[in-house]
Short mmCIF file of C-alpha atoms in Angstrom, two decimals:
data_model
loop_
_atom_site.label_atom_id
_atom_site.label_comp_id
_atom_site.label_asym_id
_atom_site.label_seq_id
_atom_site.Cartn_x
_atom_site.Cartn_y
_atom_site.Cartn_z
CA LEU A 1 96.21 357.98 35.57
CA GLY A 2 97.56 355.11 37.66
CA GLY A 3 97.99 352.96 34.54
CA VAL A 4 99.94 355.75 32.85
CA ASP A 5 102.28 356.05 35.84
CA ILE A 6 102.90 352.30 35.80
CA LEU A 7 103.60 352.40 32.04
CA ILE A 8 106.09 355.26 32.46
CA ALA A 9 107.83 353.39 35.27
CA VAL A 10 108.07 350.23 33.15
CA VAL A 11 109.51 352.20 30.21
CA LEU A 12 112.08 353.88 32.46
CA LEU A 13 113.12 350.51 33.90
CA GLN A 14 113.47 349.07 30.39
CA VAL A 15 115.64 351.99 29.34
CA TRP A 16 117.68 351.68 32.55
CA PHE A 17 118.39 347.96 32.11
CA SER A 18 118.97 348.32 28.34
CA VAL A 19 121.61 350.98 28.86
CA MET A 20 123.19 349.03 31.71
CA ILE A 21 123.33 345.75 29.79
CA GLY A 22 124.32 347.22 26.42
CA PHE A 23 126.87 349.79 27.55
CA ILE A 24 128.25 348.32 30.78
CA MET A 25 127.63 344.61 31.31
CA ILE A 26 128.32 343.19 27.85
CA PRO A 27 131.56 345.17 27.32
CA ALA A 28 132.64 344.24 30.87
CA MET A 29 132.00 340.53 30.31
CA PHE A 30 134.41 340.52 27.37
CA GLY A 31 136.99 342.79 28.95
CA LEU A 32 136.15 345.75 26.69
CA SER A 33 135.75 349.42 27.56
CA LEU A 34 133.81 352.12 25.72
CA GLY A 35 135.95 354.81 27.33
CA VAL A 36 133.14 356.26 29.44
CA THR A 37 134.92 355.56 32.75
CA SER A 38 138.19 357.11 31.56
CA VAL A 39 136.36 360.28 30.45
CA TYR A 40 134.57 360.34 33.82
CA ILE A 41 137.93 360.07 35.64
CA GLN A 42 139.44 362.87 33.55
CA ILE A 43 136.49 365.15 34.40
CA LEU A 44 136.90 364.27 38.08
CA VAL A 45 140.60 365.13 37.98
CA LYS A 46 139.83 368.58 36.51
CA ILE A 47 137.12 369.25 39.13
CA LEU A 48 139.35 368.15 42.02
CA GLU A 49 142.24 370.28 40.74
CA TRP A 50 139.93 373.31 40.57
CA ALA A 51 138.59 372.56 44.06
CA THR A 52 142.15 372.30 45.42
CA LEU A 53 143.08 375.71 44.02
CA ARG A 54 139.87 377.23 45.40
CA ILE A 55 140.49 375.75 48.87
CA GLU A 56 144.08 377.01 48.90
CA ARG A 57 142.90 380.49 47.96
CA GLY A 58 140.30 380.34 50.73
CA HIS A 59 142.99 379.37 53.26
CA ARG A 60 145.18 382.28 52.17
CA GLU A 61 142.26 384.67 52.61
CA ARG A 62 141.61 383.31 56.10
CA SER A 63 145.24 383.75 57.09
CA THR A 64 144.68 387.53 56.94
CA LEU A 65 142.07 387.39 59.71
CA PRO A 66 142.95 388.68 63.24
CA VAL A 67 145.20 386.33 65.21
CA PRO A 68 144.07 384.71 68.48
CA SER A 69 144.10 386.61 71.75
CA ILE A 70 147.36 385.08 72.94
CA SER A 71 149.34 386.98 70.27
CA ARG A 72 147.87 390.27 71.58
CA GLY A 73 149.27 389.62 75.02
CA GLU A 74 146.04 388.30 76.55
CA PHE A 75 146.58 384.83 78.01
CA ALA A 76 143.91 382.31 78.94
CA LEU A 77 144.54 378.90 80.49
CA SER A 78 142.64 377.24 77.63
CA ASP A 79 145.26 378.52 75.16
CA SER A 80 147.68 375.86 76.41
CA PHE A 81 145.24 373.00 75.75
CA TYR A 82 146.15 372.97 72.06
CA PHE A 83 149.77 372.16 72.85
CA TYR A 84 148.78 369.46 75.33
CA ILE A 85 146.54 367.85 72.69
CA LYS A 86 149.23 367.98 70.01
CA GLY A 87 151.75 366.45 72.38
CA LEU A 88 149.43 363.58 73.27
CA GLU A 89 148.60 363.02 69.60
CA SER A 90 152.30 362.76 68.79
CA ILE A 91 152.69 360.07 71.44
CA VAL A 92 149.60 358.06 70.52
CA ASP A 93 149.81 358.41 66.72
CA ASP A 94 152.95 356.32 66.25
CA GLN A 95 154.10 354.75 62.98
CA VAL A 96 152.17 351.52 63.63
CA THR A 97 148.73 352.83 64.58
CA GLN A 98 148.87 355.26 61.65
CA ARG A 99 148.61 352.25 59.32
CA PHE A 100 145.21 351.31 60.74
CA SER A 101 143.47 354.61 59.95
CA SER A 102 142.53 356.21 56.63
CA GLU A 103 145.30 357.68 54.53
CA GLU A 104 145.64 361.46 54.83
CA LEU A 105 144.86 363.46 51.69
CA VAL A 106 146.87 366.41 50.45
CA SER A 107 143.63 368.23 49.62
CA TRP A 108 139.89 367.67 49.99
CA ASN A 109 138.30 365.37 47.39
CA LEU A 110 134.75 366.76 47.85
CA LEU A 111 133.66 363.84 50.04
CA THR A 112 132.31 364.88 53.44
CA ARG A 113 133.73 361.72 55.02
CA THR A 114 137.30 362.87 54.24
CA ASN A 115 136.88 366.34 55.76
CA HIS A 116 135.20 366.34 59.17
CA ASN A 117 136.19 370.00 59.63
CA PHE A 118 134.37 371.13 56.48
CA HIS A 119 133.70 374.86 56.41
CA TYR A 120 131.99 377.08 53.88
CA ILE A 121 134.65 378.37 51.49
CA SER A 122 132.76 379.61 48.44
CA LEU A 123 129.32 379.33 46.91
CA ARG A 124 130.59 377.62 43.77
CA LEU A 125 132.51 374.99 45.76
CA THR A 126 129.45 374.25 47.89
CA VAL A 127 127.27 373.91 44.77
CA ILE A 128 129.78 371.49 43.21
CA TRP A 129 129.81 369.47 46.44
CA GLY A 130 125.98 369.36 46.48
CA LEU A 131 125.83 368.22 42.86
CA GLY A 132 128.39 365.54 43.70
CA VAL A 133 126.21 364.21 46.50
CA ILE A 134 123.21 363.98 44.14
CA ILE A 135 125.24 362.24 41.41
CA ARG A 136 126.91 359.78 43.78
CA TYR A 137 123.82 358.80 45.78
CA CYS A 138 121.01 359.17 43.21
CA VAL A 139 122.73 358.04 39.99
CA LEU A 140 125.93 356.11 40.65
CA PHE A 141 124.82 354.25 43.78
CA PRO A 142 121.67 352.64 42.25
CA LEU A 143 123.67 351.71 39.14
CA ARG A 144 126.51 350.21 41.15
CA ILE A 145 124.30 348.23 43.54
CA THR A 146 122.39 346.81 40.55
CA LEU A 147 125.62 345.73 38.85
CA ALA A 148 126.93 344.16 42.07
CA ILE A 149 123.73 342.15 42.57
CA ILE A 150 123.77 340.97 38.95
CA GLY A 151 127.46 340.05 39.15
CA LEU A 152 127.11 338.02 42.36
CA THR A 153 123.91 336.33 41.16
CA TRP A 154 125.54 335.31 37.89
CA LEU A 155 128.58 334.05 39.86
CA VAL A 156 126.40 331.75 41.98
CA ILE A 157 124.26 330.50 39.07
CA GLY A 158 127.12 330.20 36.58
CA THR A 159 129.53 328.33 38.85
CA THR A 160 126.76 326.03 40.06
CA LEU A 161 125.83 325.06 36.49
CA VAL A 162 129.47 324.58 35.49
CA GLY A 163 129.94 322.39 38.55
CA PHE A 164 127.67 319.71 37.04
CA LEU A 165 130.07 319.18 34.12
CA PRO A 166 132.70 316.42 34.26
CA ASN A 167 136.22 317.39 35.25
CA LYS A 168 137.61 318.11 31.82
CA ARG A 169 139.13 321.02 29.91
CA LEU A 170 135.69 322.36 28.97
CA LYS A 171 134.72 322.66 32.63
CA ASN A 172 137.96 324.47 33.52
CA TRP A 173 137.59 326.86 30.57
CA LEU A 174 133.95 327.67 31.38
CA SER A 175 134.76 328.09 35.06
CA GLU A 176 137.48 330.65 34.32
CA LEU A 177 135.18 332.44 31.87
CA VAL A 178 132.35 332.70 34.41
CA HIS A 179 134.68 333.94 37.14
CA LEU A 180 136.23 336.58 34.88
CA MET A 181 132.85 337.84 33.66
CA CYS A 182 131.42 338.13 37.17
CA TYR A 183 134.42 339.90 38.65
CA ARG A 184 134.52 342.34 35.74
CA ILE A 185 130.84 343.18 36.22
CA CYS A 186 131.45 343.73 39.95
CA ALA A 187 134.44 345.97 39.14
CA ARG A 188 132.23 348.12 36.90
CA GLY A 189 129.91 348.31 39.87
CA LEU A 190 132.69 350.22 41.65
CA SER A 191 133.61 352.37 38.64
CA ALA A 192 137.03 350.74 38.90
CA THR A 193 139.82 351.98 36.64
CA ILE A 194 142.69 349.49 36.84
CA GLN A 195 146.12 349.77 35.26
CA TYR A 196 148.05 346.49 35.06
CA HIS A 197 151.82 346.74 34.63
CA ASN A 198 154.37 344.09 33.54
CA LYS A 199 151.80 341.52 32.44
CA GLU A 200 154.59 339.18 31.35
CA ASN A 201 155.03 338.41 35.08
CA LYS A 202 151.41 337.35 35.68
CA PRO A 203 151.01 334.42 38.11
CA GLN A 204 150.99 331.02 36.42
CA LYS A 205 149.16 327.82 37.28
CA GLY A 206 150.70 325.85 40.12
CA GLY A 207 152.16 329.00 41.64
CA ILE A 208 151.40 331.21 44.65
CA CYS A 209 150.38 334.84 44.19
CA VAL A 210 151.10 337.06 47.20
CA ALA A 211 150.05 340.72 47.43
CA ASN A 212 149.76 343.54 49.92
CA HIS A 213 146.29 343.87 51.40
CA THR A 214 144.28 347.11 51.57
CA SER A 215 140.68 346.05 51.02
CA PRO A 216 138.38 343.06 50.44
CA ILE A 217 137.98 344.35 46.87
CA ASP A 218 141.66 343.49 46.25
CA ILE A 219 140.31 340.12 45.10
CA VAL A 220 138.00 341.78 42.55
CA ILE A 221 140.85 343.99 41.31
CA LEU A 222 143.24 341.08 40.73
CA ALA A 223 140.61 338.65 39.39
CA ASN A 224 139.73 341.11 36.61
CA ASP A 225 142.94 340.13 34.84
CA GLY A 226 143.10 336.43 35.62
CA CYS A 227 141.58 333.64 37.70
CA TYR A 228 142.87 332.57 41.09
CA ALA A 229 142.14 329.88 43.62
CA MET A 230 140.95 331.62 46.77
CA VAL A 231 142.05 330.60 50.25
CA GLY A 232 140.01 331.36 53.34
CA GLN A 233 137.69 330.27 56.10
CA SER A 234 134.32 328.73 55.34
CA HIS A 235 131.36 330.96 56.19
CA GLY A 236 127.63 330.62 56.54
CA GLY A 237 124.82 332.74 55.17
CA LEU A 238 125.15 334.50 51.81
CA MET A 239 128.96 334.24 51.84
CA GLY A 240 128.66 330.50 52.40
CA VAL A 241 126.31 330.15 49.41
CA ILE A 242 128.83 331.95 47.20
CA GLN A 243 131.74 329.86 48.51
CA ARG A 244 129.96 326.54 47.98
CA SER A 245 128.93 327.46 44.44
CA MET A 246 132.46 328.61 43.54
CA VAL A 247 134.14 325.46 44.81
CA ARG A 248 131.89 323.28 42.61
CA SER A 249 133.51 324.63 39.46
CA CYS A 250 137.01 325.50 40.67
CA PRO A 251 139.32 324.02 43.36
CA HIS A 252 139.23 326.90 45.82
CA VAL A 253 140.63 326.08 49.27
CA TRP A 254 138.12 326.74 52.07
CA PHE A 255 138.95 325.75 55.65
CA GLU A 256 136.69 325.09 58.58
CA ARG A 257 137.28 327.17 61.70
CA SER A 258 138.82 324.16 63.51
CA GLU A 259 141.23 323.52 60.60
CA MET A 260 142.45 327.14 60.58
CA ARG A 261 144.08 326.58 63.98
CA ASP A 262 146.01 323.56 62.66
CA ARG A 263 148.97 324.97 60.71
CA ASN A 264 150.07 321.53 59.51
CA ALA A 265 146.63 320.77 58.03
CA VAL A 266 146.52 324.13 56.27
CA THR A 267 150.05 323.77 54.89
CA SER A 268 149.47 320.22 53.65
CA ARG A 269 146.30 321.20 51.74
CA LEU A 270 148.02 324.18 50.14
CA ARG A 271 151.02 322.02 49.16
CA ALA A 272 148.70 319.50 47.56
CA HIS A 273 147.06 322.28 45.54
CA VAL A 274 150.39 323.72 44.37
CA ALA A 275 151.70 320.24 43.48
CA ALA A 276 149.02 319.94 40.76
CA LYS A 277 150.46 322.20 38.06
CA THR A 278 147.08 322.41 36.31
CA ASN A 279 145.46 324.15 39.30
CA LEU A 280 144.96 327.90 39.31
CA PRO A 281 147.52 329.95 41.25
CA ILE A 282 146.65 330.44 44.91
CA LEU A 283 145.95 334.03 45.97
CA ILE A 284 147.22 334.85 49.47
CA PHE A 285 147.51 338.10 51.43
CA PRO A 286 150.33 337.31 53.92
CA GLU A 287 149.77 340.42 56.07
CA GLY A 288 146.59 338.80 57.38
CA THR A 289 144.75 342.12 57.71
CA CYS A 290 144.03 345.31 55.75
CA ILE A 291 146.64 348.10 55.86
CA ASN A 292 145.83 351.67 54.83
CA ASN A 293 147.47 351.90 51.38
CA THR A 294 150.62 353.60 52.71
CA SER A 295 152.79 350.68 53.76
CA VAL A 296 153.39 346.93 53.79
CA MET A 297 153.59 345.23 57.17
CA MET A 298 155.06 341.90 58.24
CA PHE A 299 154.30 338.91 56.01
CA LYS A 300 153.35 335.73 57.87
CA LYS A 301 155.93 333.08 57.01
CA GLY A 302 153.40 330.24 56.62
CA SER A 303 152.68 331.20 53.00
CA PHE A 304 156.40 330.85 52.21
CA GLU A 305 156.82 327.40 53.77
CA ILE A 306 154.61 325.74 51.17
CA GLY A 307 157.26 325.66 48.46
CA GLY A 308 156.84 326.42 44.79
CA THR A 309 157.17 329.69 42.92
CA ILE A 310 156.03 332.96 44.48
CA TYR A 311 154.51 335.60 42.20
CA PRO A 312 154.59 338.96 44.05
CA VAL A 313 151.99 341.61 43.19
CA ALA A 314 151.93 345.23 44.38
CA ILE A 315 148.59 347.06 44.67
CA LYS A 316 148.35 350.84 45.13
CA TYR A 317 145.06 352.78 45.19
CA ASP A 318 144.67 356.45 44.29
CA PRO A 319 143.08 358.00 47.42
CA ARG A 320 141.85 361.11 45.58
CA PHE A 321 138.79 359.30 44.24
CA GLY A 322 137.89 357.20 47.27
CA ASP A 323 139.40 355.57 50.33
CA ALA A 324 139.69 351.85 49.58
CA PHE A 325 141.07 350.95 53.02
CA TRP A 326 138.75 348.80 55.14
CA ASN A 327 139.01 349.75 58.79
CA SER A 328 137.28 346.64 60.12
CA ALA A 329 137.45 347.95 63.68
CA LYS A 330 135.29 350.92 62.67
CA TYR A 331 133.03 349.68 59.84
CA ASN A 332 131.37 346.34 59.19
CA MET A 333 131.36 344.87 55.69
CA VAL A 334 127.99 346.33 54.69
CA ASN A 335 128.92 349.86 55.78
CA TYR A 336 132.26 349.57 54.04
CA LEU A 337 130.72 348.47 50.73
CA LEU A 338 128.19 351.31 50.94
CA ARG A 339 131.06 353.76 51.36
CA MET A 340 132.82 352.26 48.35
CA MET A 341 129.71 352.45 46.16
CA THR A 342 129.12 356.10 47.08
CA SER A 343 132.70 357.18 46.40
CA TRP A 344 133.71 358.88 43.18
CA ALA A 345 135.53 355.85 41.77
CA ILE A 346 138.19 353.23 42.48
CA VAL A 347 141.45 354.01 40.66
CA VAL A 348 144.25 351.52 41.23
CA ASN A 349 147.62 350.42 39.83
CA VAL A 350 148.70 346.77 39.89
CA TRP A 351 152.30 345.71 39.29
CA TYR A 352 153.24 342.10 38.52
CA LEU A 353 156.75 341.46 39.82
CA PRO A 354 159.16 338.80 38.48
CA PRO A 355 158.62 335.36 40.08
CA MET A 356 160.73 334.60 43.14
CA THR A 357 161.91 331.34 44.70
CA ARG A 358 163.53 330.52 48.00
CA ARG A 359 167.31 330.79 47.96
CA GLU A 360 169.66 328.17 49.30
CA GLY A 361 170.13 328.62 53.05
CA GLU A 362 167.25 331.10 53.27
CA ASP A 363 164.53 330.35 55.81
CA ALA A 364 160.83 331.12 55.34
CA ALA A 365 160.93 334.34 57.39
CA GLN A 366 163.85 335.74 55.39
CA PHE A 367 162.15 334.81 52.12
CA ALA A 368 158.94 336.51 53.27
CA ASN A 369 160.83 339.71 54.14
CA ARG A 370 162.58 339.72 50.75
CA VAL A 371 159.26 339.41 48.90
CA LYS A 372 157.68 342.07 51.13
CA SER A 373 160.51 344.51 50.42
CA ALA A 374 160.16 343.99 46.67
CA ILE A 375 156.41 344.68 46.81
CA ALA A 376 156.89 347.79 48.96
CA HIS A 377 159.58 349.19 46.65
CA GLN A 378 157.52 348.64 43.50
CA GLY A 379 154.30 350.09 44.94
CA GLY A 380 155.97 353.10 46.56
CA LEU A 381 154.89 351.85 49.99
CA LEU A 382 156.67 352.02 53.34
CA ASP A 383 158.35 348.72 54.26
CA MET A 384 157.57 347.96 57.92
CA ALA A 385 158.64 345.04 60.10
CA TRP A 386 155.69 345.31 62.52
CA ASP A 387 153.00 342.64 62.67
CA GLY A 388 149.63 343.76 61.29
CA SER A 389 147.85 341.69 63.95
CA LEU A 390 148.57 344.57 66.36
CA LYS A 391 145.49 346.12 64.73
CA ARG A 392 143.28 343.89 66.89
CA ALA A 393 145.52 342.11 69.38
CA LYS A 394 147.32 343.51 72.40
CA VAL A 395 151.08 343.79 72.40
CA LYS A 396 152.64 340.42 73.24
CA GLU A 397 154.03 339.98 76.74
CA GLU A 398 157.46 339.14 75.34
CA PHE A 399 157.62 342.59 73.70
CA LYS A 400 156.63 344.23 77.00
CA GLU A 401 159.27 342.22 78.86
CA GLN A 402 161.88 343.22 76.31
CA GLN A 403 161.15 346.93 76.87
CA GLN A 404 161.13 346.41 80.65
CA LYS A 405 164.54 344.72 80.51
CA MET A 406 165.93 347.57 78.41
CA TYR A 407 164.65 350.15 80.91
CA SER A 408 165.91 348.07 83.84
CA SER A 409 169.37 347.80 82.32
CA MET A 410 169.45 351.57 81.79
CA VAL A 411 168.44 352.21 85.42
CA MET A 412 170.85 349.66 86.85
CA GLY A 413 173.64 350.95 84.65
CA LYS A 414 173.02 354.51 85.87
CA LYS A 415 172.99 353.36 89.50
CA GLY A 416 176.22 351.50 88.94
CA ARG A 417 177.91 354.61 87.54
CA ASN A 418 176.60 356.76 90.38
CA SER A 419 177.93 354.31 92.97
CA GLN A 420 181.36 354.39 91.37
CA GLU A 421 181.61 358.20 91.22
CA PRO A 422 182.32 358.75 94.99
CA HIS A 423 185.00 356.06 94.91
CA THR A 424 186.60 357.76 91.90
CA GLU A 425 186.55 361.16 93.63
CA SER A 426 188.18 359.73 96.76
CA THR A 427 190.82 358.09 94.64
CA ARG A 428 191.54 361.37 92.88
CA ARG A 429 191.89 363.20 96.25
CA GLN A 430 194.32 360.61 97.47
#
């Protein structure tokens, strides 16, 4: 009996890997699609639309229930707590801190994580939610984690092998091919549906690609349609293994922690990369942190001091199928990736904007703001001047002093007017 169980398990594994390789990996490696994901997304849209209507009907039915005691003339001190809470929330939840929390949904997308106040609405809706949990955790999650492991393993092995070749056209071509294949496999591991717009504006070699930043998977999304030279800090552990293998086959720009503090060293290395017109375009996220898919915050000007052509890219995720925003203050990388792999899907639009160059008399900060505004307008995002580093850092002392001076001037001005009023009255009496 034990031998039969082992045989059945082996057959099931063979079927599992055959389906995965034949219907997912091979089409992904060559940029093809069998249409399964698009059909899956269409079914999801229909289910979510039905769930929205059912929830709205449930809310209307609840609105007919008896009103709280306060409307019947019976007052309790606790009735006022609601208004105190709402007032405090209005003060705390300003336009900046809103950008560092998950985007609010118009309706529930059948994920418990997006509705902490979940209540029983109907039997059918609860059954659909339960089936969704089984599908996401028992079918999609094992498939996605397997694809992610295969994609990353092939990235390390493939780039390492290509790195032994001499620096010629064959090496560059194979390097780009390996990178594209691996990123496409990883994207299938997220059930990613990506729409690229205005491909005639794709970043070219020797240029700088800048984009708004919502998630670490932004790199996977963009690298599905072309190869980029990555810029970032050198790491240890598994991330360090991946970085070292990638740089053997492609001139990615990794900095040591000590170098990251030296702006001149960083700028000089990036300028040297851009000066070689055969190098892949550099991919940079000038916000410096992840923003929640609703806005674009201040672009650091360092990316715009390098020189060369800037290729702006706007990225906008559809929050109905999963929240792509990485709240690094709340979730570590492992927890975040687990949330991504247990979501319904990743649906995203990418717009390539026309290339931009620095105008005569325009400084780096002005150029950065012009590029940021173009990205925000194209992606339907809110254009904000605030620095995204407020997500982790305290407000700078100079900002505090500025507010204190404004308040002081208001107080002093009021005192000055008050001191003049008696003198004016005495003058009038005279």
